XYZ file of C-alpha atoms in Angstrom:
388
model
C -2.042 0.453 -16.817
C 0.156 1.626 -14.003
C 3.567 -0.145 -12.833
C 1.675 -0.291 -9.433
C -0.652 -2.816 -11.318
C 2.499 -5.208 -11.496
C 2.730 -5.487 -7.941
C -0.493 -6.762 -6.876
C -0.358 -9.381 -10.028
C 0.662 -12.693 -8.396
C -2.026 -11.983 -6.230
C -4.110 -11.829 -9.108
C -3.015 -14.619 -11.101
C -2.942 -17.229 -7.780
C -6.960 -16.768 -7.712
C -6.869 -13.558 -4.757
C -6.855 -10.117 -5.263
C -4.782 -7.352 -3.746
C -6.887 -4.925 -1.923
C -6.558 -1.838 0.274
C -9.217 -0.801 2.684
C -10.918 2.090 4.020
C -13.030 1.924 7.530
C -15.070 4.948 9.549
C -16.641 4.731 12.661
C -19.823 6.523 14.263
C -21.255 6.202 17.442
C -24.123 3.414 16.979
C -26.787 4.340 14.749
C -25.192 6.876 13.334
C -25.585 6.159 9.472
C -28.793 5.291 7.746
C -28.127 2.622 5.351
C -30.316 4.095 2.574
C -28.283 7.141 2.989
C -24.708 5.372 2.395
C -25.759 3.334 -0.317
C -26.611 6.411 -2.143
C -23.155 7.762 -1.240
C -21.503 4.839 -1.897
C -23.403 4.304 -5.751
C -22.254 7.773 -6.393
C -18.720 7.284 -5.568
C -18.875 4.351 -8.412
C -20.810 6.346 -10.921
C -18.057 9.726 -10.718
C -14.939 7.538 -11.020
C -14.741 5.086 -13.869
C -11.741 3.467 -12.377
C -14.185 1.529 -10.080
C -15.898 0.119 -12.949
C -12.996 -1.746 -14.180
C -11.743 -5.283 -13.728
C -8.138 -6.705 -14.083
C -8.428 -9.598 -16.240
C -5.646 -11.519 -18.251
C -5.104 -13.096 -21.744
C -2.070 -15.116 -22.249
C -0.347 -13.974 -18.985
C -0.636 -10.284 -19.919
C -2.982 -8.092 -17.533
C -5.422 -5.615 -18.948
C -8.762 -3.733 -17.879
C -11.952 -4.435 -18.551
C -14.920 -2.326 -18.214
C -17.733 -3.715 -16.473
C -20.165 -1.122 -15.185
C -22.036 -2.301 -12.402
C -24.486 -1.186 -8.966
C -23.366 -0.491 -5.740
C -21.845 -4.064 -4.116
C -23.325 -2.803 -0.775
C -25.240 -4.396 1.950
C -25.679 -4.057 5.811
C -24.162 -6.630 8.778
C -24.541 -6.941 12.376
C -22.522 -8.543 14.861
C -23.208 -9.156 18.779
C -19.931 -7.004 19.760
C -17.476 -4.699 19.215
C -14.568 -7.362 19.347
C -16.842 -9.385 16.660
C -16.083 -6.347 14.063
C -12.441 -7.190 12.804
C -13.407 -10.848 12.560
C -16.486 -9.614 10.262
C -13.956 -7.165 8.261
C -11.522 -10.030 7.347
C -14.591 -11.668 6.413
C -15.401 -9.339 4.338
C -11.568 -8.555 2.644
C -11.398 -12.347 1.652
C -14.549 -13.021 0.019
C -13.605 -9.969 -2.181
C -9.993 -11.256 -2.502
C -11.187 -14.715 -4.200
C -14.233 -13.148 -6.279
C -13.157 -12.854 -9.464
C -16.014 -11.754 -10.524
C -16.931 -9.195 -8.534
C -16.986 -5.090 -8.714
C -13.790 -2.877 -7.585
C -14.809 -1.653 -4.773
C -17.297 -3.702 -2.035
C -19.250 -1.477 1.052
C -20.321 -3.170 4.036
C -21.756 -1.461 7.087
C -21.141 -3.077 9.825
C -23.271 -2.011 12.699
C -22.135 -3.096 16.544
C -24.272 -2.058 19.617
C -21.318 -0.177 20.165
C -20.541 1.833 16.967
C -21.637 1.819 13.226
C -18.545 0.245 11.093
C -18.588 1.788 7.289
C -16.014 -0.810 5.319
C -14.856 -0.159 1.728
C -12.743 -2.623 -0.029
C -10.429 -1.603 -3.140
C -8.956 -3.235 -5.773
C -5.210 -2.641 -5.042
C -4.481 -2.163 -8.839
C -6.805 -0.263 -9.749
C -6.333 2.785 -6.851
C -3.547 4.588 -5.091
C -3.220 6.510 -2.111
C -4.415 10.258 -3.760
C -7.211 8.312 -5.343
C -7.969 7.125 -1.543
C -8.280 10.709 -0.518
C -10.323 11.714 -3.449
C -12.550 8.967 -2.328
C -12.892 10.168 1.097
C -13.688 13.621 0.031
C -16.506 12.465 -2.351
C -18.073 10.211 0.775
C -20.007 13.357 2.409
C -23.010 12.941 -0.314
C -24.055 11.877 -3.407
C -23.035 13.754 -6.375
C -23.822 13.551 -9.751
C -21.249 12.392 -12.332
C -19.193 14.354 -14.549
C -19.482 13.587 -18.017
C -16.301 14.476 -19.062
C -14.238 11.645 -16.224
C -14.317 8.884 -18.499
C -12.741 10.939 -21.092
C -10.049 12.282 -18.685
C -9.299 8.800 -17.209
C -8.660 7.125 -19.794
C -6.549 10.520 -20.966
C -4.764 9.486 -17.970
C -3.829 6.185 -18.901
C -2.402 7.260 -22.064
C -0.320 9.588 -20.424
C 0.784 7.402 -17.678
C 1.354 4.690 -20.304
C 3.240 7.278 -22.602
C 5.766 8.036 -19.465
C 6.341 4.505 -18.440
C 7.419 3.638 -22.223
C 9.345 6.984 -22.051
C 11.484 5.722 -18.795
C 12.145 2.022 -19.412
C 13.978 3.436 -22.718
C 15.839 5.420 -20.676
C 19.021 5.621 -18.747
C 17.766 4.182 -15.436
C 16.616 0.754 -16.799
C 20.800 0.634 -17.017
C 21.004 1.640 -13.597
C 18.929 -0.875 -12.098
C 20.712 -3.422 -14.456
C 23.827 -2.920 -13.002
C 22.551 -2.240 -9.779
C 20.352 -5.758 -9.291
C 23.435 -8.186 -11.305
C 25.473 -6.326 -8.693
C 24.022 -7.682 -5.812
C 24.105 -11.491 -6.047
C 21.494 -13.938 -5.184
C 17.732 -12.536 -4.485
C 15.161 -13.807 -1.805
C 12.137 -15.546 -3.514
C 8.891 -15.339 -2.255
C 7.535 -17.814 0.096
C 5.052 -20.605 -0.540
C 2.588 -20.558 2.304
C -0.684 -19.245 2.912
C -0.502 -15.912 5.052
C -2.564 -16.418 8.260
C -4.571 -13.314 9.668
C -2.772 -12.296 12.517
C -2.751 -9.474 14.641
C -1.384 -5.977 13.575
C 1.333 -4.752 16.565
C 1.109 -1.318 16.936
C 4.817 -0.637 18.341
C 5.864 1.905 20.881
C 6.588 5.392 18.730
C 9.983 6.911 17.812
C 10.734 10.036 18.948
C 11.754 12.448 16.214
C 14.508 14.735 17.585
C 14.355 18.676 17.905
C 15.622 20.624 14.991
C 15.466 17.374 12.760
C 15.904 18.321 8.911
C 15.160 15.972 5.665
C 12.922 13.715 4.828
C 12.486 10.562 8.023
C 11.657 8.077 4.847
C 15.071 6.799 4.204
C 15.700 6.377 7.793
C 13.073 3.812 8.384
C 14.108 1.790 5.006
C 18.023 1.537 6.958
C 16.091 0.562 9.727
C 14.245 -2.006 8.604
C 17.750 -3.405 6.539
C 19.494 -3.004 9.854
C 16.345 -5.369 11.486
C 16.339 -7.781 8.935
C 20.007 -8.438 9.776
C 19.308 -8.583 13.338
C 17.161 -11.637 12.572
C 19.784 -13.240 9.829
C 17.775 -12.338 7.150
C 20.052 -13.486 4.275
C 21.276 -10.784 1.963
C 20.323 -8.468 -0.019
C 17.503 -7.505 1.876
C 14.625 -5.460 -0.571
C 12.001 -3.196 0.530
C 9.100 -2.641 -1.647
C 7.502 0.512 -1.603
C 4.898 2.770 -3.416
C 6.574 5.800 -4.581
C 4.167 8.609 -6.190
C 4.879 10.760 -9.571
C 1.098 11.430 -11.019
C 1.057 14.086 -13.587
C -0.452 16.637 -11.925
C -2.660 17.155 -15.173
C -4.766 14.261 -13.759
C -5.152 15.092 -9.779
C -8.802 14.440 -9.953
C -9.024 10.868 -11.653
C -9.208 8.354 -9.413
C -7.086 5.651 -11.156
C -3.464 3.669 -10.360
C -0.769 6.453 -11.068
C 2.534 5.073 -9.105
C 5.074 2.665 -9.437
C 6.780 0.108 -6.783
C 10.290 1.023 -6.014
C 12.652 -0.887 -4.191
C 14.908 -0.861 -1.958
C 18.389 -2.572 -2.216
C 20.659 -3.174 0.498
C 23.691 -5.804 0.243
C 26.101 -4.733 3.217
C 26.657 -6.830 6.475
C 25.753 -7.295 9.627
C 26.009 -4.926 13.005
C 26.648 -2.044 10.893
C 27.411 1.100 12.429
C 25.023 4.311 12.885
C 27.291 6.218 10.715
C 26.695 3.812 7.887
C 23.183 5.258 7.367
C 24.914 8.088 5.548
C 26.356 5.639 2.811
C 23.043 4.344 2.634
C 21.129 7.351 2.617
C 23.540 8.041 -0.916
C 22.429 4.675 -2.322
C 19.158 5.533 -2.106
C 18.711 9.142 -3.236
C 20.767 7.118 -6.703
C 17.792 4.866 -6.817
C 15.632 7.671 -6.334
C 16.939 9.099 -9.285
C 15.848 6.545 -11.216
C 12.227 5.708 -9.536
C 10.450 6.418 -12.640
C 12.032 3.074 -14.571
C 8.615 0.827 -14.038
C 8.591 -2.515 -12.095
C 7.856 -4.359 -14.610
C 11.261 -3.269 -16.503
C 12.870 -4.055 -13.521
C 11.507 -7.434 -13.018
C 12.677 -8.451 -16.379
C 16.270 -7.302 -17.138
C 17.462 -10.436 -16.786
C 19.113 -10.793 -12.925
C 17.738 -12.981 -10.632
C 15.725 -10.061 -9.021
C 12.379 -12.084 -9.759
C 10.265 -9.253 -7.988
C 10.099 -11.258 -4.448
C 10.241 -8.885 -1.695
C 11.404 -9.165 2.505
C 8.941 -6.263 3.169
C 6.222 -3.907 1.945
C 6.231 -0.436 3.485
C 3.580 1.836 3.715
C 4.252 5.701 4.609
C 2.475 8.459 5.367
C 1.984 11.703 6.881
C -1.196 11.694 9.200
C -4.446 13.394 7.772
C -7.766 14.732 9.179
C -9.427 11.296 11.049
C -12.766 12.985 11.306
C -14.266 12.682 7.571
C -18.017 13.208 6.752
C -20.007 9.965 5.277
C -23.303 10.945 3.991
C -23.139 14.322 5.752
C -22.325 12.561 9.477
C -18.871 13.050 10.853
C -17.178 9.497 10.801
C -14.108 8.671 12.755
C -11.165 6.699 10.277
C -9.490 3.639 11.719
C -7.346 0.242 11.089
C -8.688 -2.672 11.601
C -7.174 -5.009 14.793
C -6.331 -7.907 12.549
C -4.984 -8.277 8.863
C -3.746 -11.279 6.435
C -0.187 -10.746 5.603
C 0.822 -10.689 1.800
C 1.232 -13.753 -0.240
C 4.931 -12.982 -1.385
C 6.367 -10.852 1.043
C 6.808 -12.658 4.603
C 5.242 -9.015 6.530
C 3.706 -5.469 5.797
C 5.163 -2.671 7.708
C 4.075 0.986 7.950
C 4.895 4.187 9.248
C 2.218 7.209 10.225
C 4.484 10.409 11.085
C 1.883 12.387 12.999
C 3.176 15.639 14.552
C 6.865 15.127 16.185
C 6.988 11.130 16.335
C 6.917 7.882 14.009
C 4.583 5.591 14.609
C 5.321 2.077 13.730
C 2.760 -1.067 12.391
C 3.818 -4.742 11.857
C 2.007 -7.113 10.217
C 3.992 -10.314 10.698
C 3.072 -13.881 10.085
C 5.772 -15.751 12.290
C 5.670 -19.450 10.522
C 6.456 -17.059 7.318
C 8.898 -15.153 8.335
C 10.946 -17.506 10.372
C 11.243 -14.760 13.127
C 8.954 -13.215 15.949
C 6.931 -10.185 15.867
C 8.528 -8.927 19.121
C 11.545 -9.595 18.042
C 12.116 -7.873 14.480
C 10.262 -5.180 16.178
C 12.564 -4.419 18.470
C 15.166 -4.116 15.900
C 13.737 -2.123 13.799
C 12.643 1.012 17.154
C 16.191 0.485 18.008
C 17.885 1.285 14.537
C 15.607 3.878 13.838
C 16.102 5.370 17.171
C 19.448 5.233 16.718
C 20.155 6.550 13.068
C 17.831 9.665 13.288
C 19.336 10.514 16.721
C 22.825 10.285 15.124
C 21.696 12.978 11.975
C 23.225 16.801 13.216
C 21.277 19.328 14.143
């Protein structure tokens, strides 16, 4: 069981899964249900991940195999606006099943489009097993005998290298690091609504830029957080990768979270996002120490996050389901997380960022529009600031 696993636990134990999501759109009548279901059965029978559960004895989490058909049916809906209203439908009827498989299907036809919907367990994938999925969704294949062996070879390994790193140097790094910082956020007690998902104007990335644009947007998003007197330290929650590259082909959890830890003031200056950029390539050192280690050492870090961020580069949108091209999408609404008070992400497709916000306002305390604005403006301003 992957560190990952430990983020999407509270979730768990409060009676709602975690889940990530996967949608593709054709032009109407483009898939034949028959045609998905077999795609979709197959998918499930060639990775034993989705035949898992995450159940718990005596607060501990553990898997439990529970091989199962397809959970796949077809919906319509009178319009194209009806579609995200039937997604989030969909999401939170698997969120509060406890009893159901790890992955849910839904077609969702419109008499403008044909919606394919699959629903994850968040604990049980990551974002390579996501793309492994999306390969194995242009037709049935039949399974390999030798996955469940390698899977579970998987989570031996991954298991074996967790044990390896919370005995190592960096669990002292994040002790001093977290007892360092003071007094923690905790996690906030209401019920995220579903809100809209603001997609905010892009970020230019300038000519001639060199590094890696991730640890710009984290200072951005500290620098925000100020903005709105957010009350320090601010922490970022992220998933950072680190799969032995044995096991590329098993479709499992293989990351941990990482966080990100910023105590400094107020109206700080561009040219602090140098000093930051140091803090974090230190944490970085030490991303392999798992989240649950962290959790526990002891400080009043109790694994409450302000923010999740999601990053990634932009793939191929155009993916075959059951031999049709499908165009990939995001749904127009989302619920927020149940700890964190918004989900932000970050698509880097060809020379610009573009920015998501998921914000519940009564949460947060703060407006959409205005912690957006914020954030564009910092990360405008510290990537624009980097030399050539």
């Amino acid at each position: 069981m992957s560190a990952q696993l430990a983020f999407g636990l509270e979730a768990e134990r409060s009676g709602r899964r975690a889940t990530v999501t996967l949608m593709f759109r054709t032009p109407p009548s483009g898939l034949a249900a028959a045609d998905v279901r077999l795609v979709v059965q197959s998918v499930i029978l060639r990775n034993p991940a989705l035949s898992y559960r995450i159940e718990f004895s005596r607060g501990d989490a553990y898997q439990e195999w529970y091989p199962s058909e397809c959970d796949f049916s077809e919906l319509e809906v009178a319009s194209e606006d009806a579609v995200s209203e039937c997604v989030m439908e969909v999401i939170e009827k698997f969120e509060v099943s406890l009893d159901s498989t790890s992955m849910a299907a839904r077609l969702i036809r419109s008499p403008e489009s044909d919606n394919l919907l699959l629903v994850f367990d968040h604990a049980l994938v990551d974002e390579q097993s996501l793309q492994l999925v999306k390969r194995q969704l242009e037709g049935p294949s039949a399974p390999d005998d030798r996955q469940m062996e390698r899977y579970r070879a998987a989570i031996i390994d991954r298991k074996m290298s967790e044990e390896a790193a919370a005995n190592g140097p960096g669990t002292k790094f994040w002790q001093d690091r977290l007892e360092a910082a003071g007094e923690f956020p905790r996690g906030k007690a209401k019920t995220p609504r579903i809100v809209p998902l603001d997609t905010l104007p892009g970020v230019a990335v300038p000519r001639g830029f060199r590094g890696s644009l991730f640890p710009y947007v984290l200072f951005a998003i500290h620098r925000a957080l100020r903005d709105v007197s957010e009350p320090a330290p601010t922490v970022i929650g992220y998933p950072w990768g680190g799969r032995n590259s044995v096991y590329s082909d098993v479709v499992g959890c293989f990351m941990n979270t990482l966080i990100s830890l910023d105590t400094t003031g107020p109206q700080q200056a561009p040219a602090d996002a140098a000093d930051f950029l140091r803090r974090w390539y230190a944490e970085l050192d030490h991303a392999d120490v798992p989240f649950t280690t962290v959790v526990s050492l002891g400080s009043k870090f109790s694994g409450a996050v302000t923010t999740q961020l999601s990053y990634r580069h932009a793939g191929e949108r155009t993916v075959k389901v059951a031999g049709i091209p499908a165009v990939e999408f995001t749904p127009s609404k989302g619920r927020g997380p149940r700890g964190p008070a918004f989900l932000t992400g970050v698509t880097v497709q060809g020379g610009e960022l573009r920015l998501r916000l998921l914000l519940d306002e009564e949460i947060a305390g703060y407006a959409s529009e205005e912690f957006g604005t914020r954030w564009r403006h910092w990360l405008k301003t510290a990537i624009s600031s980097v030399p050539e």
